[in-house]
Coordinates of N, CA and C in Angstrom, one line a residue:
X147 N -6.8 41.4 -35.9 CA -7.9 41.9 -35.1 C -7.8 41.3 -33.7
X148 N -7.6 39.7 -33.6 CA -7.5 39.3 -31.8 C -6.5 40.0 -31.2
X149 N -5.4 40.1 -32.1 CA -3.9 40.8 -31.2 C -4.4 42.2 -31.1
X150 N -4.8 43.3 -31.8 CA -5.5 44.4 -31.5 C -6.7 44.2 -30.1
X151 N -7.1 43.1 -30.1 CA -8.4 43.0 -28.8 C -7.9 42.8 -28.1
X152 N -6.7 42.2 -28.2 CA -6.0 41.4 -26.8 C -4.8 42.4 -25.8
X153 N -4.4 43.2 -27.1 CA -3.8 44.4 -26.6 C -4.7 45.6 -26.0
X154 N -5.5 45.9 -26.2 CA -6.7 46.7 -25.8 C -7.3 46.0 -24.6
X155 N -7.4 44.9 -24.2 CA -8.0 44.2 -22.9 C -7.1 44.4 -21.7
X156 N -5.8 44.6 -22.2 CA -4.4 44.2 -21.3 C -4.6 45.7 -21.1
X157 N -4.5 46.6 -21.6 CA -4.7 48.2 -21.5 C -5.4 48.5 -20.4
X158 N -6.6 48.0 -21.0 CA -7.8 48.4 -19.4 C -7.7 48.0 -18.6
X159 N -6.6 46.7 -18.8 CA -6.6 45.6 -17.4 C -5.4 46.4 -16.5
X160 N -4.5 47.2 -17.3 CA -3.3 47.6 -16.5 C -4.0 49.5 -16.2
X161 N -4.7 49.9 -16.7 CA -5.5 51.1 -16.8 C -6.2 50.9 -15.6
X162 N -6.9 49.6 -15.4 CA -8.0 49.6 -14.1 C -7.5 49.3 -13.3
X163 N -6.1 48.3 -12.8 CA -4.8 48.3 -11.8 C -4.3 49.6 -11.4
X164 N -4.0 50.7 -12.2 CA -3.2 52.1 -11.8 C -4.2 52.8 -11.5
X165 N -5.5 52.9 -11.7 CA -6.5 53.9 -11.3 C -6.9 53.1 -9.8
X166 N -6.7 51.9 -9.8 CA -6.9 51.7 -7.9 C -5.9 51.2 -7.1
X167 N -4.6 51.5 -7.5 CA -4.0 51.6 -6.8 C -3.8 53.3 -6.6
X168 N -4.0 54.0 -7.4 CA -4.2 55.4 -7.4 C -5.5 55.6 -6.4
X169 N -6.2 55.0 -6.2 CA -7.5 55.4 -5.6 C -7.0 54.8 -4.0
X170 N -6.4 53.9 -4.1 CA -5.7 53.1 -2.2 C -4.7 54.3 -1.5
X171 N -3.7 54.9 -2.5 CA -3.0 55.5 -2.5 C -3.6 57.1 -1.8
X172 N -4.4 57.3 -2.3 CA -5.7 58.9 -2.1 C -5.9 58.5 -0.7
X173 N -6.4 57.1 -0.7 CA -7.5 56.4 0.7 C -6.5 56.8 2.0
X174 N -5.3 55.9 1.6 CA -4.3 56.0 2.6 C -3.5 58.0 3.1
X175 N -3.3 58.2 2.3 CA -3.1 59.9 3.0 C -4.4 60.3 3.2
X176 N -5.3 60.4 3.3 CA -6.4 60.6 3.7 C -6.8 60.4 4.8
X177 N -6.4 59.1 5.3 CA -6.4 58.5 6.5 C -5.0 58.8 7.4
X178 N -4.2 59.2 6.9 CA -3.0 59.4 7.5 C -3.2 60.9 7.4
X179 N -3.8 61.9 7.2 CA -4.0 63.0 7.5 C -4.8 63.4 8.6
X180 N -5.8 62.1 8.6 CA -6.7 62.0 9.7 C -6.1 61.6 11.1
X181 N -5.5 60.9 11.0 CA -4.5 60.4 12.2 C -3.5 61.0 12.8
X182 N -2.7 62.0 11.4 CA -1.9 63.1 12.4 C -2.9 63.9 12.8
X183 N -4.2 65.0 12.5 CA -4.6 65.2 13.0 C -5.4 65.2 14.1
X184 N -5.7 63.6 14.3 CA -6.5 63.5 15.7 C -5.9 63.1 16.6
X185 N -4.9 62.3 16.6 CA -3.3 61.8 17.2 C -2.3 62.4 17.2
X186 N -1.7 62.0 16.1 CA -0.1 63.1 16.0 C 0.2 64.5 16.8
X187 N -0.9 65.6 16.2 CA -0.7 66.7 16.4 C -0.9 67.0 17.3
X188 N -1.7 66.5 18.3 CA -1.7 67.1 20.0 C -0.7 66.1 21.0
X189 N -0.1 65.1 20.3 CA 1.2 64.2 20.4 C 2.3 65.2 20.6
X190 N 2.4 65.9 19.6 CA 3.6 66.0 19.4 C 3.3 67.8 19.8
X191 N 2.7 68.5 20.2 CA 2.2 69.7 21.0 C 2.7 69.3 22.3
X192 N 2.3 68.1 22.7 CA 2.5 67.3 24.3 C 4.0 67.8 24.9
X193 N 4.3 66.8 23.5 CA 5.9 66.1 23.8 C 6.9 67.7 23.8
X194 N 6.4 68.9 22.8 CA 6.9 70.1 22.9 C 6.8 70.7 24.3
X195 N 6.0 71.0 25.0 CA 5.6 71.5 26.0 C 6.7 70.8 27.4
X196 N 6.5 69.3 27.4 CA 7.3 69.1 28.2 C 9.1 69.1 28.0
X197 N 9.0 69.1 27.1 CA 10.5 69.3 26.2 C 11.2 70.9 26.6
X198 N 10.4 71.7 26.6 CA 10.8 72.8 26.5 C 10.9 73.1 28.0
X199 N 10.5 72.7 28.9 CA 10.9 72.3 30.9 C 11.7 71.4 30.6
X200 N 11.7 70.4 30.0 CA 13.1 69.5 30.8 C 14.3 69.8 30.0
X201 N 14.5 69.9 29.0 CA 15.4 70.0 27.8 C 15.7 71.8 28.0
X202 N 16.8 71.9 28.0 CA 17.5 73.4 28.0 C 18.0 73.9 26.6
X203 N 17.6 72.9 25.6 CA 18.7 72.6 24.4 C 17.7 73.1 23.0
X204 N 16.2 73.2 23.3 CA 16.0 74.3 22.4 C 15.4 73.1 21.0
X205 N 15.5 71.9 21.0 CA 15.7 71.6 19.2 C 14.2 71.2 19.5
X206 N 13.4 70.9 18.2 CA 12.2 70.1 18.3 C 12.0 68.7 17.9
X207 N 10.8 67.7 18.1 CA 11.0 66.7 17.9 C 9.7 66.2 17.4
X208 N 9.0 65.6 16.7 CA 8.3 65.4 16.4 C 7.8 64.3 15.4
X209 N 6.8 63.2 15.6 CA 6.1 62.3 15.0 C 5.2 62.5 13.5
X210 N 5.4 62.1 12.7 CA 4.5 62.4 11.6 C 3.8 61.1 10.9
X211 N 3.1 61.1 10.0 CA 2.7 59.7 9.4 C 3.6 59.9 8.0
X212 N 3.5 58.5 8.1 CA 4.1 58.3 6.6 C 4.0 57.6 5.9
X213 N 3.7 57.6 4.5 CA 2.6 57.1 3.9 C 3.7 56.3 2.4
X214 N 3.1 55.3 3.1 CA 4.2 54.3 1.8 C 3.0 53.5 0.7
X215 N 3.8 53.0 -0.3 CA 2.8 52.7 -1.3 C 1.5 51.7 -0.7
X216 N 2.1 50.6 0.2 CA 1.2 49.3 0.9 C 1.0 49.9 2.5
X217 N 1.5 50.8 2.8 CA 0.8 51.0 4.0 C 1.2 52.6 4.8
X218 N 0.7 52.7 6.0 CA 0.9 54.0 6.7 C 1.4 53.8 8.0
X219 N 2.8 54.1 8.4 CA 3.1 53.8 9.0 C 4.0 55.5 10.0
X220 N 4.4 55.7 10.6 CA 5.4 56.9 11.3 C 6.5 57.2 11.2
X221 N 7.2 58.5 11.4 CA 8.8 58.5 11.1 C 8.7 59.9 11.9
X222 N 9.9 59.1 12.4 CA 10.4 60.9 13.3 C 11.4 61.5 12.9
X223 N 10.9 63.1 13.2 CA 11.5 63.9 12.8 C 12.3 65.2 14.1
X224 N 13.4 65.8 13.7 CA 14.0 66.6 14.5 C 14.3 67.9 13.8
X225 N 14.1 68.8 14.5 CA 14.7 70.3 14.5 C 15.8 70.6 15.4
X226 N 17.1 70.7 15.0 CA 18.2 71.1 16.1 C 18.8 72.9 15.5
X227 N 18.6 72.9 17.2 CA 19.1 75.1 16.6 C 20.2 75.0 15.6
X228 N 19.6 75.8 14.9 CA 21.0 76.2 13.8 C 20.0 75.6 12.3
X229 N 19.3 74.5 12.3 CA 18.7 74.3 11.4 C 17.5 74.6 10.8
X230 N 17.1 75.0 9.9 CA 15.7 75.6 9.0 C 14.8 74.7 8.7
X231 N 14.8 73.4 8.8 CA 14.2 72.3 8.8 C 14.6 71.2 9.6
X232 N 13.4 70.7 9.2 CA 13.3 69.4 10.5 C 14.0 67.8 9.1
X233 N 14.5 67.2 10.1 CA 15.3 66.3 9.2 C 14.9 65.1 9.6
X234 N 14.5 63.9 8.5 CA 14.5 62.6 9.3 C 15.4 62.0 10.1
X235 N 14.9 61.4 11.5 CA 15.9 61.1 11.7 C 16.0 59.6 13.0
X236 N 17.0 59.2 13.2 CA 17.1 58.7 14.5 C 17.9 59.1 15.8
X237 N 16.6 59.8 16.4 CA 17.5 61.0 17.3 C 19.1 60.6 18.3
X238 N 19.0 59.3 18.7 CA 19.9 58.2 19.2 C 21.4 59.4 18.4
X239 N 21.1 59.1 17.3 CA 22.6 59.5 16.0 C 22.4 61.3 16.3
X240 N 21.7 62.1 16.6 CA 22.2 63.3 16.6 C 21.7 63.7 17.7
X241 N 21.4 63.2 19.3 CA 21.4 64.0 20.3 C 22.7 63.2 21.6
X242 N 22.6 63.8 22.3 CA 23.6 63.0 23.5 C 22.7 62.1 24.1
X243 N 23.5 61.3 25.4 CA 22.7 60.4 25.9 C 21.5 60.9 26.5
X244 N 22.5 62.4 27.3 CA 21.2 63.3 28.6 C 20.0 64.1 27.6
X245 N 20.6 64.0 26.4 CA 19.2 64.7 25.3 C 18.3 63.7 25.2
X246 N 19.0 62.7 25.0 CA 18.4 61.5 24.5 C 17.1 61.0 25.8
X247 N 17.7 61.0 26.4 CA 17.0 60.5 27.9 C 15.8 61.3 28.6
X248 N 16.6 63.1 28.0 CA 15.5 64.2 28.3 C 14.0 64.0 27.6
X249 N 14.5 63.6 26.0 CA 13.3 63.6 25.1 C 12.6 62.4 25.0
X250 N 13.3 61.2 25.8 CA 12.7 59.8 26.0 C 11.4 60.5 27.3
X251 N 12.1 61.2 28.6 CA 11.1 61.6 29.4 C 9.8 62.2 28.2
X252 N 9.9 63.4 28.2 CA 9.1 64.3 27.2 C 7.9 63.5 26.5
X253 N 8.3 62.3 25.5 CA 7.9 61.3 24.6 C 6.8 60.8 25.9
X254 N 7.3 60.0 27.0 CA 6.4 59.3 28.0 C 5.4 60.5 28.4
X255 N 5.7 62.0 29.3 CA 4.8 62.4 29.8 C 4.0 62.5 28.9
X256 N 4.1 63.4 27.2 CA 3.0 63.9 26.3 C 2.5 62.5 26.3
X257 N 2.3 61.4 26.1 CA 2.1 60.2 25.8 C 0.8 59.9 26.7
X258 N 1.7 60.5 27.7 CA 0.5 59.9 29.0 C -0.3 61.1 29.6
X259 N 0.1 62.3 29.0 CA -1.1 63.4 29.5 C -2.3 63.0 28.5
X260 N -1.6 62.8 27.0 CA -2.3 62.6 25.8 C -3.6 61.7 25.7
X261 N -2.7 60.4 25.7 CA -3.3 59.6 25.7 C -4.0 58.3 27.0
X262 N -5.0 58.6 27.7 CA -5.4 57.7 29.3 C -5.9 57.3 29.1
X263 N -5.0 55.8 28.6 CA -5.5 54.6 28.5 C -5.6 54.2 29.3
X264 N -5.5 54.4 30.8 CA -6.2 53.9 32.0 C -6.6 55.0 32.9
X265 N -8.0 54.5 33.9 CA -8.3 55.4 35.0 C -7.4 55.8 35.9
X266 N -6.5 55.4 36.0 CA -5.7 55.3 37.4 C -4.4 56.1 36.3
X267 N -4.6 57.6 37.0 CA -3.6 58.3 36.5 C -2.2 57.7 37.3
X268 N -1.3 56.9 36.5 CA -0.4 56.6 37.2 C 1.0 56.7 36.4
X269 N 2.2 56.9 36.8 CA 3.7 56.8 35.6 C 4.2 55.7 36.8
X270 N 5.2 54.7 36.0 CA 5.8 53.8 36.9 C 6.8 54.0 35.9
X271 N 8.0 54.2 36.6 CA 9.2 54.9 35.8 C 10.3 53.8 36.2
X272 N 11.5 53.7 35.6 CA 12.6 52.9 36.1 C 13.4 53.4 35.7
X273 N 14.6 54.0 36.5 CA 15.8 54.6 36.3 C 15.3 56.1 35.7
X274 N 14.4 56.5 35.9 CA 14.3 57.9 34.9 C 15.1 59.0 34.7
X275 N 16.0 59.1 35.4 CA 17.2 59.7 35.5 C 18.9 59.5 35.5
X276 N 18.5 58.0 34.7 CA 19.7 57.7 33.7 C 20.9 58.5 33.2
X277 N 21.6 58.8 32.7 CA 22.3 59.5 31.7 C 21.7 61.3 31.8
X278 N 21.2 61.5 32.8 CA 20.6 62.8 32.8 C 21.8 63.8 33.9
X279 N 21.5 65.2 33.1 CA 22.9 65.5 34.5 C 21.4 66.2 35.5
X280 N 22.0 67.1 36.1 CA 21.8 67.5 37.1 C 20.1 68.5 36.6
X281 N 20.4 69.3 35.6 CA 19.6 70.5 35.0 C 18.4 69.8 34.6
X282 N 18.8 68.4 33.8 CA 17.5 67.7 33.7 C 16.9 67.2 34.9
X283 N 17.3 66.6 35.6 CA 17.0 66.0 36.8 C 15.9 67.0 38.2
X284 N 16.4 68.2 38.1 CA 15.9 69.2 38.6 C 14.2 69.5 37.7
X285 N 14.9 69.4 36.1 CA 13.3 70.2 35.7 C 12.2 68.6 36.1
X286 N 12.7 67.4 35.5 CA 12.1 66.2 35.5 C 11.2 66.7 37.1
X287 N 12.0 66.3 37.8 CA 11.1 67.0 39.2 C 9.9 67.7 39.3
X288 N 10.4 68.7 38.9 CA 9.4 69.9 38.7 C 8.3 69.4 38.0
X289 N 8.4 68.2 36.6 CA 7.2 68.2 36.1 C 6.4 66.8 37.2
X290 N 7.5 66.2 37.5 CA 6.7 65.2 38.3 C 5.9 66.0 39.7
X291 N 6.3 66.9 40.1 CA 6.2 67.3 41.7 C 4.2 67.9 41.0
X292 N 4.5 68.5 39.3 CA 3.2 69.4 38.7 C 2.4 68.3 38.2
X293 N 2.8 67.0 38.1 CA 1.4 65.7 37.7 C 1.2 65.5 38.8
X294 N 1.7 65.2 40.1 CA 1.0 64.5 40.8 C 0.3 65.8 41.6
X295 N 0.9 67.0 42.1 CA -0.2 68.5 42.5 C -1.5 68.8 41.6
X296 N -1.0 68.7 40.5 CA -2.2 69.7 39.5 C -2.5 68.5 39.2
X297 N -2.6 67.3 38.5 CA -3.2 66.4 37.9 C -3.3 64.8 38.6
X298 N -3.0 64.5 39.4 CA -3.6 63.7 41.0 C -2.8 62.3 40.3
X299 N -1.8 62.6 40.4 CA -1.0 61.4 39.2 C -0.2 61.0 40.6
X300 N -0.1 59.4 40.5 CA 0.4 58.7 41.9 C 1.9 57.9 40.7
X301 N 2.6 58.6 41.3 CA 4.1 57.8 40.6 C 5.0 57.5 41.4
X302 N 5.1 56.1 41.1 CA 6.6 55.0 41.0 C 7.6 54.8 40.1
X303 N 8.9 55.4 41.0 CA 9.8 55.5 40.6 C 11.1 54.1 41.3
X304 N 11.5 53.3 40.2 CA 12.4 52.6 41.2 C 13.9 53.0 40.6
X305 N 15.2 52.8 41.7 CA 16.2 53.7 41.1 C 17.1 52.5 42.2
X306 N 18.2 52.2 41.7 CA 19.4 52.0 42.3 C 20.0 53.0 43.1
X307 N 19.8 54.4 42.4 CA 21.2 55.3 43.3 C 20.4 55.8 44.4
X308 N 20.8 55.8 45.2 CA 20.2 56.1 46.8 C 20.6 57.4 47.0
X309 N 21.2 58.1 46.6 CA 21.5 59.8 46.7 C 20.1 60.0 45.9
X310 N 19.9 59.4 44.8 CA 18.9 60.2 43.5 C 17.5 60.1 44.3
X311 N 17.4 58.8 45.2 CA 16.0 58.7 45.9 C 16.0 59.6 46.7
X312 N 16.9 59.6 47.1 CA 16.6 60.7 48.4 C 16.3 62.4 48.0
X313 N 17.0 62.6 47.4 CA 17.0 63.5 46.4 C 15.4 63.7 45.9
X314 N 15.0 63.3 44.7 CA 13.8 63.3 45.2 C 13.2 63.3 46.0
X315 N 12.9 62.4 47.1 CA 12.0 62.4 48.1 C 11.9 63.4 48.9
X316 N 13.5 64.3 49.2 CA 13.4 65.4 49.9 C 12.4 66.7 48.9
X317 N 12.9 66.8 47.7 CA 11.8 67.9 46.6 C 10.2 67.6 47.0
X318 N 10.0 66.6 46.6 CA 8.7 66.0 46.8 C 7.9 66.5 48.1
X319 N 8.9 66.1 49.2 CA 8.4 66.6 50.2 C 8.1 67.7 50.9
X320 N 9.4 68.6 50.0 CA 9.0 69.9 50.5 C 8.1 70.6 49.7
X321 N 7.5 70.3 48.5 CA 5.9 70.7 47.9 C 4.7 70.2 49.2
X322 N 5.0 69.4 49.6 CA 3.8 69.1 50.3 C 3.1 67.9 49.7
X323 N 3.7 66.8 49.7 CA 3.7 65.5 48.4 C 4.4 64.6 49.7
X324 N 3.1 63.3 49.9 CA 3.2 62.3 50.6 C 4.1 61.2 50.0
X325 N 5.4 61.0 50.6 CA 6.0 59.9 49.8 C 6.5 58.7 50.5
X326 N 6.5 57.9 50.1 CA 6.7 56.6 50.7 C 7.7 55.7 50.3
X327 N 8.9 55.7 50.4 CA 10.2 55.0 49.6 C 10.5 53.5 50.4
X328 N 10.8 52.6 49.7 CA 10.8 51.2 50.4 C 12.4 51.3 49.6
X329 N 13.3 50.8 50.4 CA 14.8 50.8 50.3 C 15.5 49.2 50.6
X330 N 15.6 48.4 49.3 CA 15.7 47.1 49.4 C 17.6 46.9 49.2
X331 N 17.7 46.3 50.8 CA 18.9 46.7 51.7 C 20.0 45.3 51.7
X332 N 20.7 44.9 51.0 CA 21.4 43.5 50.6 C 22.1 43.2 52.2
X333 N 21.6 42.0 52.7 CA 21.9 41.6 53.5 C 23.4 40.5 53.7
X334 N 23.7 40.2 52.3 CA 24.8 39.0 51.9 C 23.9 38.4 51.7
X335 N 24.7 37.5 51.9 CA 24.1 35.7 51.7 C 22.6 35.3 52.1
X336 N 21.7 36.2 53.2 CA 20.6 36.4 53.5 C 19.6 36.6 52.6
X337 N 20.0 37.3 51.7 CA 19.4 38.1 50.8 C 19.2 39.7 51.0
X338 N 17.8 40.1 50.7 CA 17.7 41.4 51.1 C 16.7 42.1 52.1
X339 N 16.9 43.0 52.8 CA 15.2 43.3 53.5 C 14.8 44.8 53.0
X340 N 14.1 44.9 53.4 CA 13.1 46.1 52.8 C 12.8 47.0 54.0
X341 N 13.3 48.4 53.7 CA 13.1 49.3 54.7 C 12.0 50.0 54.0
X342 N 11.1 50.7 55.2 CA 10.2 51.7 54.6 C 10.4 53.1 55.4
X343 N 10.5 54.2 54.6 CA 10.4 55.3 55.4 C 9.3 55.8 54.3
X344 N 8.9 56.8 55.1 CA 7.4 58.1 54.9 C 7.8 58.9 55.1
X345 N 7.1 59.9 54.4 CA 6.9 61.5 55.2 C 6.6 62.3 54.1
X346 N 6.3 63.6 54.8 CA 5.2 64.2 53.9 C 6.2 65.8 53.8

């Protein structure tokens, strides 16, 4: 009779362990349903939108939750043409660098139209046209020349290549976009000085 009780106690004891971890389990996609939908999904709407301007390449990209036994955490996902589904992935391993760098932009702007976590609509960029060829570099423009027109967004860009600044600066300017480039000029052994040109 005790080994019958004792076996029957251990039952409920492992019965009432699987029914809440079964219940934490429910809690958590629950909550991770809630989060792609109040987060994720206009995330990853963002990051489409500007993808589809800078990116000529067509594939999709997208954040989801993901829901593991002890917690909820993210995993990205890709669609590349030719494929019927979207595949886990690490985009690094299946896009080029200029894809790579396209959809790094993309990721920042939806990010920052998405989410303003500060008043001061601002992007402070470095190198943002990296590994990018020419096609990106043109649309990237376009969307920066359309945050700071249409959406009052004040952006800093710092770049080594002095063709790329200027380059910009000339687009910029010819929208009718006030820009102000400081060009830090190596002197040798002096160090460096700092030129400023303007114009609108």
């Amino acid at each position: 009779v005790e080994a019958v009780n004792r076996a029957a106690a251990e039952h409920k004891h492992a019965s009432d362990a699987l029914n809440h971890a079964m219940a934490v389990a429910e809690k958590l996609s629950e909550q991770s349903e809630q989060f792609s939908r109040a987060s994720l999904q206009p995330l990853n709407s963002r990051i489409d939108e500007f993808n589809a301007v800078i990116s000529p390449f067509g594939y999709h990209y997208s954040v989801v939750a993901n829901v593991k036994p002890a917690s909820t955490d993210a995993k990205q996902l890709l669609r590349i043409p030719g494929l019927n589904e979207d595949v886990e992935c690490d985009p690094p391993c299946h896009l080029s660098e200029g894809q790579s760098a396209a959809l790094g932009l993309s990721v920042l702007f939806g990010a920052a139209m998405e989410y303003r976590w500060s008043r001061w609509p601002a992007l402070l960029l470095d190198d943002p046209l990296q590994n990018t060829d020419l096609i990106h570099a043109s649309a990237f423009i376009d969307v920066i020349r359309g945050l700071i027109l249409d959406r009052k967004y004040q952006v800093i860009i710092s770049t080594h290549d002095m063709e790329e600044a200027e380059f910009i600066s000339r687009k910029c300017m010819r929208a009718g976009i006030s820009v102000t480039r400081n060009d830090l000029i190596s002197t040798g052994p002096a160090g460096v000085r700092m030129r400023t040109v303007s114009g609108t």
